[in-house]
Coordinates of N, CA, C and O in Angstrom, one line a residue:
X20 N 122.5 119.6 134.2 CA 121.5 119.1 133.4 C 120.8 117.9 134.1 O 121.5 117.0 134.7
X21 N 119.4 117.9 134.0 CA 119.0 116.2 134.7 C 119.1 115.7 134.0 O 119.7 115.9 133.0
X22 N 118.5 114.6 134.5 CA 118.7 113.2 133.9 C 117.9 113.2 132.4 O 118.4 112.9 131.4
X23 N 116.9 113.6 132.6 CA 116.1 113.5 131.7 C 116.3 113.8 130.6 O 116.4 113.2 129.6
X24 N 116.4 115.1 131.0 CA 117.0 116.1 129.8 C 118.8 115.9 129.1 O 119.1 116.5 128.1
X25 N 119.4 115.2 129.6 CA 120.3 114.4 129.4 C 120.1 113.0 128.0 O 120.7 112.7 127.0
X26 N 118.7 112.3 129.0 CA 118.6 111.3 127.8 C 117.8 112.2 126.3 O 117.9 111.7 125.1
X27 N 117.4 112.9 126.4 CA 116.8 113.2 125.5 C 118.2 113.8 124.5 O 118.2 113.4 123.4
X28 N 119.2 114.8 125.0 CA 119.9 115.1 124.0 C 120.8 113.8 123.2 O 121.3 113.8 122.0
X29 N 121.0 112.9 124.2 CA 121.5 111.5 124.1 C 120.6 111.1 122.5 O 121.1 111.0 121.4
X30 N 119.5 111.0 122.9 CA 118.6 110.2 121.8 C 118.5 110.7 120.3 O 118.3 110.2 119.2
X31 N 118.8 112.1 120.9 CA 118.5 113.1 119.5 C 119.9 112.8 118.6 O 120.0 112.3 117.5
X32 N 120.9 113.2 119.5 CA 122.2 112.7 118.7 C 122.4 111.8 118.3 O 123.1 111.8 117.3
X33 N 121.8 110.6 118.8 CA 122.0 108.8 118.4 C 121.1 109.2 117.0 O 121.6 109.4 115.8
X34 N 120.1 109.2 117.2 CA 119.1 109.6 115.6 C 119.7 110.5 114.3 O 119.4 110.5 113.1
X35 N 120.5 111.3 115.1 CA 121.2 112.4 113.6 C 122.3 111.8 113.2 O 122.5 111.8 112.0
X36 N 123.3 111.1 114.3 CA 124.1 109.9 113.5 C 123.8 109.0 113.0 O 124.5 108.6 112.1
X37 N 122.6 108.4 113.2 CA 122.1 107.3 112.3 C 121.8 107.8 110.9 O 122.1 107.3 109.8
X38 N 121.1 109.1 111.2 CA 120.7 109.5 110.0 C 121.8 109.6 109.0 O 121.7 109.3 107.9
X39 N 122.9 110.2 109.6 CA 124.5 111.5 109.0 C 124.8 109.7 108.4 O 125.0 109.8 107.2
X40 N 124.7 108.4 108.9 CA 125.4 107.5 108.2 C 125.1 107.0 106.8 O 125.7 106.9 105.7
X41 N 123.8 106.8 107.5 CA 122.8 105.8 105.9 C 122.9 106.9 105.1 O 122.6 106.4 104.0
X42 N 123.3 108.6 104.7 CA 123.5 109.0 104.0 C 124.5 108.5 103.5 O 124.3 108.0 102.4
X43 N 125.8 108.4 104.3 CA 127.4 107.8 103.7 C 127.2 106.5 102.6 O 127.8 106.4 101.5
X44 N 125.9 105.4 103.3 CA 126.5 103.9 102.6 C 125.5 104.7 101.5 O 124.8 105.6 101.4
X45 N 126.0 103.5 100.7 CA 125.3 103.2 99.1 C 123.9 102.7 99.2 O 123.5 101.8 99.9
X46 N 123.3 103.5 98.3 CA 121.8 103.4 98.1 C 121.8 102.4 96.9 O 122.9 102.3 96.3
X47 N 121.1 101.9 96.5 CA 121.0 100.9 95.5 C 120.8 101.9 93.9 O 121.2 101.5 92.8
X48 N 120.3 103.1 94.1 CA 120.1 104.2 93.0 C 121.6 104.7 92.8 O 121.9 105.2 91.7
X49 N 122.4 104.5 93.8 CA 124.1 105.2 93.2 C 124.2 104.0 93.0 O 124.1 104.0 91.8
X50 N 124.4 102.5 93.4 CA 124.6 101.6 93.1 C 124.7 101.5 91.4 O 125.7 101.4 90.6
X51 N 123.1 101.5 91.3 CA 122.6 101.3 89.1 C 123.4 102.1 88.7 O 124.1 101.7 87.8
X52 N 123.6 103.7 89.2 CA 123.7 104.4 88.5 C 125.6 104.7 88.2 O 126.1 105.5 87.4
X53 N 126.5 103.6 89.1 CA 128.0 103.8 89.2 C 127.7 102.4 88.0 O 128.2 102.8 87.0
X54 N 127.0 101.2 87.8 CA 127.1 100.1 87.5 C 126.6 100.2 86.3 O 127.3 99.7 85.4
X55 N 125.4 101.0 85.8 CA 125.2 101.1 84.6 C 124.7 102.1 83.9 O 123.9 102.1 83.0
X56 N 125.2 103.6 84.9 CA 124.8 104.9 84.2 C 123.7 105.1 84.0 O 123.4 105.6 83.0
X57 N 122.1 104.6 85.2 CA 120.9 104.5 85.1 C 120.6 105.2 86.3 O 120.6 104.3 87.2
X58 N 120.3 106.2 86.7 CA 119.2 106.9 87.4 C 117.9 106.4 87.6 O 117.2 106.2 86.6
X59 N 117.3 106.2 88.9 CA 116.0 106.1 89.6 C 115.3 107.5 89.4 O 115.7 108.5 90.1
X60 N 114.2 107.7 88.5 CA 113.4 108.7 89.4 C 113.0 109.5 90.4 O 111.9 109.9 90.3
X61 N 113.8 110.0 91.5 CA 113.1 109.8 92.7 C 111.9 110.9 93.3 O 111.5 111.1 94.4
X62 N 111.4 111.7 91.8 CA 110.3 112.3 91.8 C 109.2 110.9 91.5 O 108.0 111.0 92.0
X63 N 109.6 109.9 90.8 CA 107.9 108.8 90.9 C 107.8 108.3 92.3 O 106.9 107.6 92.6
X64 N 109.0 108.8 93.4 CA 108.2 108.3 94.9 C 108.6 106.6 95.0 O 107.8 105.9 95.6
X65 N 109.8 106.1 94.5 CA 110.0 105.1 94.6 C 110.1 104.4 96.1 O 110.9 104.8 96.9
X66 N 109.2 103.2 96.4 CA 109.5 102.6 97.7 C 110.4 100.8 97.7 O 109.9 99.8 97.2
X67 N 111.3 100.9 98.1 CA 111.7 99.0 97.4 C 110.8 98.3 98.4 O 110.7 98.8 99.6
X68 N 110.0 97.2 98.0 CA 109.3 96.5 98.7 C 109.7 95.0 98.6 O 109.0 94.1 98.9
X69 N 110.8 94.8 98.3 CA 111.4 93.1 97.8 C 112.5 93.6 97.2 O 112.4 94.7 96.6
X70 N 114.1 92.7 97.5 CA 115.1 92.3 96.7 C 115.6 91.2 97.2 O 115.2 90.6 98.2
X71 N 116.6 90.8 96.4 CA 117.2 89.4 96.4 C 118.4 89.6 95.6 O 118.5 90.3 94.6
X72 N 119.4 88.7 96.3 CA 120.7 88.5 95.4 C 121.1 87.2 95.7 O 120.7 86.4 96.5
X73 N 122.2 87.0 94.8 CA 122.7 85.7 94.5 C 124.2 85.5 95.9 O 125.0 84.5 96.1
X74 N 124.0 86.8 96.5 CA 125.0 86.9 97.9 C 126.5 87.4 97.3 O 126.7 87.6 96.1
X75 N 127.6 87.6 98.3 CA 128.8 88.3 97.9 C 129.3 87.4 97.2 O 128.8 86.3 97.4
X76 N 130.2 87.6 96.2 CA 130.9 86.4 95.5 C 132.2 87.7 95.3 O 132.3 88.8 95.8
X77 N 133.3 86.8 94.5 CA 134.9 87.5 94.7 C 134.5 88.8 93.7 O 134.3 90.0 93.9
X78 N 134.3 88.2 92.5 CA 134.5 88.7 91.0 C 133.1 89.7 90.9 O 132.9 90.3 89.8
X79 N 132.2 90.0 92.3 CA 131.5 90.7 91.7 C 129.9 90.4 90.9 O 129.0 91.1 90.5
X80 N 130.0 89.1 90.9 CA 129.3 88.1 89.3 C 128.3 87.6 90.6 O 128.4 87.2 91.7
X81 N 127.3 87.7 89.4 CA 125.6 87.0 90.6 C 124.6 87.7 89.5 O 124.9 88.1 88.4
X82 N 123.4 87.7 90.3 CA 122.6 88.3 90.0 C 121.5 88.8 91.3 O 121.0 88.2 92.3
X83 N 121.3 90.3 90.8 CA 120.2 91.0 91.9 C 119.0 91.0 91.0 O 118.8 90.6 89.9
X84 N 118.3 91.4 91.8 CA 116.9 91.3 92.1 C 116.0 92.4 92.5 O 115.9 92.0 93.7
X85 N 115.3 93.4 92.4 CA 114.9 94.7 93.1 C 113.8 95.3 92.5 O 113.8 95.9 91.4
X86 N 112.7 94.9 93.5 CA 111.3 95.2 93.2 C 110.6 97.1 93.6 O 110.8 97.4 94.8
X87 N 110.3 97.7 93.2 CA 109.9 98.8 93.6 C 108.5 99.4 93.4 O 108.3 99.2 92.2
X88 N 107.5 100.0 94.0 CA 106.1 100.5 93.9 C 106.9 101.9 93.9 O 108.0 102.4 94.2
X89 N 105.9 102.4 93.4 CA 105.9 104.4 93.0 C 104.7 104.6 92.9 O 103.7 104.0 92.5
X90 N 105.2 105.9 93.4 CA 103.7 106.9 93.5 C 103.0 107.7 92.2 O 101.8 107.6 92.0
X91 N 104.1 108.4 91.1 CA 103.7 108.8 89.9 C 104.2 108.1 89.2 O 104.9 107.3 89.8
X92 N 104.0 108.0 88.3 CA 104.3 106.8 87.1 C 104.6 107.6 85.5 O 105.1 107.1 84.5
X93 N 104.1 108.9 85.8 CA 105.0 109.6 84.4 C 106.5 109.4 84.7 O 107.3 109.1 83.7
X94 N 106.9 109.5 85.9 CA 108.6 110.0 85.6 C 109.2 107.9 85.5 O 110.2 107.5 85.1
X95 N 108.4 107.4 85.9 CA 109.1 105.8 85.4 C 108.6 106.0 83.3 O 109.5 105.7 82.5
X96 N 107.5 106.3 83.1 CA 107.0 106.4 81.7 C 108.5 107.1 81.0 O 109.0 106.5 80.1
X97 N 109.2 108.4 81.5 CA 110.1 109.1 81.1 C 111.6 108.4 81.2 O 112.6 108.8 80.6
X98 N 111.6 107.2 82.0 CA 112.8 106.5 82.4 C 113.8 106.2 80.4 O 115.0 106.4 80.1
X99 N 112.9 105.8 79.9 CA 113.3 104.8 78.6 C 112.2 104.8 77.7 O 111.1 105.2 78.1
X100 N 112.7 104.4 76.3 CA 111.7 104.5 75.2 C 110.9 102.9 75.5 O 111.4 102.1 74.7
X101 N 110.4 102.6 76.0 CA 109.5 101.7 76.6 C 109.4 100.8 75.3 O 109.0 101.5 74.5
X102 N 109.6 99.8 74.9 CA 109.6 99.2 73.3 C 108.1 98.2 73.7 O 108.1 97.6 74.8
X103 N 107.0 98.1 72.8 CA 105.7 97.9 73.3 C 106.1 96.1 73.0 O 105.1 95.4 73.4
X104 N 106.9 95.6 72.7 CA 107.4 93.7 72.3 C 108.6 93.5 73.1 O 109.5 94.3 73.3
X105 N 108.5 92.2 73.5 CA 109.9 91.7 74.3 C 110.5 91.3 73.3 O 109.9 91.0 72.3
X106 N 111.9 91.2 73.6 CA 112.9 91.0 72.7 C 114.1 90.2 72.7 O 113.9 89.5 73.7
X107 N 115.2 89.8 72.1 CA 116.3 88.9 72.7 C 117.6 89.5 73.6 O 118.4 90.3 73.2
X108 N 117.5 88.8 74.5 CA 119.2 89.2 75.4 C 119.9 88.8 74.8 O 119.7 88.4 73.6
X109 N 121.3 88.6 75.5 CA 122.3 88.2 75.0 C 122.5 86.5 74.7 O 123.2 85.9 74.0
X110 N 121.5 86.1 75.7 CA 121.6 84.4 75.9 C 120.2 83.7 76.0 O 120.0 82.5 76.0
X111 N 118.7 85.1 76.0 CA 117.9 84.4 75.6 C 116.9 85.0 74.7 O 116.8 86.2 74.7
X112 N 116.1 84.2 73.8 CA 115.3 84.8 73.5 C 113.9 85.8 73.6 O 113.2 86.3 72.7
X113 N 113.8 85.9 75.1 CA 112.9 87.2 75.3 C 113.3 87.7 77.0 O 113.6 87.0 78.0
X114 N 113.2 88.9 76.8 CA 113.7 89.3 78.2 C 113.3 88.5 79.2 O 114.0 88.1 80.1
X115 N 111.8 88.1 78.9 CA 110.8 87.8 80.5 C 111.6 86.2 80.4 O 112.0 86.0 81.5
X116 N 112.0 85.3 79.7 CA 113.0 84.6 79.5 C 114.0 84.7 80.4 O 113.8 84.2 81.6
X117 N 114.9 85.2 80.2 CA 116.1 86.0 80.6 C 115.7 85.9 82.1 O 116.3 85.0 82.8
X118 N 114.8 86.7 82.6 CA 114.7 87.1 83.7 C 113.8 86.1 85.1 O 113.6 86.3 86.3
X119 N 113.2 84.8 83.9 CA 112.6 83.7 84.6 C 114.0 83.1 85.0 O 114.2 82.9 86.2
X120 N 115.2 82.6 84.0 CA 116.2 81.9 84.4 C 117.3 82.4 85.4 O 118.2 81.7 85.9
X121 N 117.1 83.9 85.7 CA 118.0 84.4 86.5 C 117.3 84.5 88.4 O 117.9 84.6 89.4
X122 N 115.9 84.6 88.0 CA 114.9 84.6 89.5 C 115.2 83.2 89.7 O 115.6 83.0 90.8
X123 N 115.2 82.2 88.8 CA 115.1 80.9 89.0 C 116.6 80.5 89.8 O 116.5 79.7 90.8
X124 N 117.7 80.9 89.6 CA 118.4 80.7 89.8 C 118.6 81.3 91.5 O 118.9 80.4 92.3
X125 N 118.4 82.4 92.1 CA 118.2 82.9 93.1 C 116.8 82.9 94.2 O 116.6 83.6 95.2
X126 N 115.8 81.5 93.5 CA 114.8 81.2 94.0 C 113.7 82.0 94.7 O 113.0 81.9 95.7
X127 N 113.8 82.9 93.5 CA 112.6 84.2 94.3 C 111.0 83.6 93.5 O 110.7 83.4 92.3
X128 N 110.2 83.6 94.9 CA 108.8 83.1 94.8 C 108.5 83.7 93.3 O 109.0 84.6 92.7
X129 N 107.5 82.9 93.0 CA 106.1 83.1 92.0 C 105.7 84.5 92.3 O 105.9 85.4 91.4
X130 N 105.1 84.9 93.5 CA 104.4 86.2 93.9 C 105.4 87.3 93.8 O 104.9 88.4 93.7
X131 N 106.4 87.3 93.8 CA 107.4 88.7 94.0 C 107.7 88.4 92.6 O 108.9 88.8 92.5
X132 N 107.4 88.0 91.6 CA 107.9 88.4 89.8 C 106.9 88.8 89.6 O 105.9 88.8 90.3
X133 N 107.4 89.4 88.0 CA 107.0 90.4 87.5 C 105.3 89.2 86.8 O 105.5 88.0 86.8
X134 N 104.0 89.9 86.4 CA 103.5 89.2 85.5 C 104.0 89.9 84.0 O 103.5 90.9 83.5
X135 N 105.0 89.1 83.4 CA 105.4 89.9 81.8 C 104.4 89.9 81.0 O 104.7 90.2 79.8
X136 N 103.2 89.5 81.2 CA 102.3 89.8 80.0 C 101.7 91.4 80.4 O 101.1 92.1 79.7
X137 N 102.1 91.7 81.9 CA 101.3 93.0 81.9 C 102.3 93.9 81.7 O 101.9 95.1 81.5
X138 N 103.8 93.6 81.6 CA 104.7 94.6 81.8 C 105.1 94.6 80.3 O 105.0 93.8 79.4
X139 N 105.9 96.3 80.3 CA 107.0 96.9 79.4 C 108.7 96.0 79.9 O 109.0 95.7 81.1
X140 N 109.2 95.9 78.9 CA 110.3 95.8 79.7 C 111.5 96.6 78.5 O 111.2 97.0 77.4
X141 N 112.8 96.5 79.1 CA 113.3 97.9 78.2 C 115.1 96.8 78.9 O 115.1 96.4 80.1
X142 N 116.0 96.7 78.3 CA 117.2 95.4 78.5 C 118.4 96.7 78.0 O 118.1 97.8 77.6
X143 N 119.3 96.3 78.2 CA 120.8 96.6 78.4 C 122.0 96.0 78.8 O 122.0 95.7 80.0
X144 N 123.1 95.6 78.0 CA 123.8 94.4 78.4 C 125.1 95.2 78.0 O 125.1 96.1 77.2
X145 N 126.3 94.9 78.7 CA 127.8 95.1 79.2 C 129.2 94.8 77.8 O 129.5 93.6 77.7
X146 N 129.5 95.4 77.3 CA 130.9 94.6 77.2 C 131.0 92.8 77.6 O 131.0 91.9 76.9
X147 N 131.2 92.9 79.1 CA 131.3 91.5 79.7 C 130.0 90.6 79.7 O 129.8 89.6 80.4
X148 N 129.0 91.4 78.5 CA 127.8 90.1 78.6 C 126.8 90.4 79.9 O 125.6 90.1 79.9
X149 N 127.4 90.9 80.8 CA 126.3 91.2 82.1 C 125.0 92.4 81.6 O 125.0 93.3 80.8
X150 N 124.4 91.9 82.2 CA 122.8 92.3 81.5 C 121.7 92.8 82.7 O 121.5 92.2 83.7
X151 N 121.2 93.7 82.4 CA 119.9 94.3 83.3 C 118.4 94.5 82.2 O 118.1 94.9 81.1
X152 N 117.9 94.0 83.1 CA 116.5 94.4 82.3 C 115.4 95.3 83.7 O 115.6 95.4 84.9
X153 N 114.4 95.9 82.9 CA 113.5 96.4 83.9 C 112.1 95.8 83.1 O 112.2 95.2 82.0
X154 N 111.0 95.9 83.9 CA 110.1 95.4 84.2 C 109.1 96.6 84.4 O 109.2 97.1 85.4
X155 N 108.3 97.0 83.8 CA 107.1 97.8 84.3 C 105.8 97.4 83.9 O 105.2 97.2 82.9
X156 N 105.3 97.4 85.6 CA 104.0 96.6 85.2 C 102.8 98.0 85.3 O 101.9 97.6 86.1
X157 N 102.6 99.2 85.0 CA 102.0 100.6 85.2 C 100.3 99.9 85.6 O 99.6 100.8 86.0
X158 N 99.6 98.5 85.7 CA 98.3 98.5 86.6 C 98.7 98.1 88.1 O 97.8 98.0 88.9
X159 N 99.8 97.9 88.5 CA 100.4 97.5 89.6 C 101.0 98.3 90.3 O 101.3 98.1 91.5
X160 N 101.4 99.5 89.3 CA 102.4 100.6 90.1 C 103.8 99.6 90.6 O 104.3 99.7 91.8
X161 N 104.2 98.9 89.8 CA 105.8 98.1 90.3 C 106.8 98.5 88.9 O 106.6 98.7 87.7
X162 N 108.1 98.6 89.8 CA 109.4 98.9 88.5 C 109.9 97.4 89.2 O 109.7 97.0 90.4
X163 N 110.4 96.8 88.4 CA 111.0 95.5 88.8 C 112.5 95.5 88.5 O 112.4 95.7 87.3
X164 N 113.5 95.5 88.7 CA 114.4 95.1 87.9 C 115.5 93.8 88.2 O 115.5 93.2 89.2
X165 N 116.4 93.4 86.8 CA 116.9 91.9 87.3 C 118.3 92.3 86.6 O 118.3 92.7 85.5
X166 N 119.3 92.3 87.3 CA 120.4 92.2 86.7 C 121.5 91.0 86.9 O 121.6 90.5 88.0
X167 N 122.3 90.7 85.7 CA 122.9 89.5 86.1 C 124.1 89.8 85.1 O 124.2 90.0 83.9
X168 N 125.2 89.6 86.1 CA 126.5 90.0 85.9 C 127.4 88.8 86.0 O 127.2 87.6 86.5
X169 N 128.5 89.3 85.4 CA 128.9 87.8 84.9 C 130.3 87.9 85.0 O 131.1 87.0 84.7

């Protein structure tokens, strides 16, 4: 075999192992879905374009951050019964609340939140008080979501 043809099967295999891996780790959609029984779409074409976290801690406890654009927007419409008013969490009185004190806390800019006057948002909270909200802003094409665990 030359050389050539040598690097090239070299390269092809380095690329199918990369690929064979990022299958193996955890996608942030098995992530939601082991943490709070929530499936991603992944017919709306979901792309993440921003996340943030509060970093590793022992217990698990922080809060994430995970912004997403999509392509169709019926199957995010199909996600949840969309409630047309924000409402109270566990510790505040309206999600976008909720979700200003927990960005605040992990110092994510002004530009990467949600505007909650344009979005739906749809909340879910734990036994242990830990809480997720989503964010849909459908003139922006963004799913936002904030969860904060405790």
């Amino acid at each position: 075999m030359k050389k050539r043809e040598w690097l090239i099967v070299v390269a092809v295999l380095f690329v199918l192992a990369v690929i064979g891996v990022s299958k193996l780790l955890p996608s942030y959609s098995s992530t939601l879905e082991a943490n709070w029984g929530i499936s991603l779409p992944w017919k709306a074409r979901l792309i993440e374009i921003y996340e943030k976290d509060s970093g590793a801690s022992f217990h698990g406890d922080g809060v994430r951050y995970h912004v997403f654009s999509y392509k169709y927007e019926d199957y995010i419409d199909l996600m949840f019964a969309w409630p047309p008013t924000e409402y109270p969490t566990n510790y505040y009185a309206t999600t976008s609340e909720a979700a200003e004190a927990w960005l605040d806390e992990i110092d994510v800019p002004a530009e990467k939140r949600p505007n909650y006057e344009n979005c739906c948002s749809w909340h879910r909270s734990q036994e242990d008080n830990s809480e997720i909200i989503f964010f849909w802003d459908s003139e922006l094409n963004r799913l936002y979501i904030v969860e904060n665990f405790i």
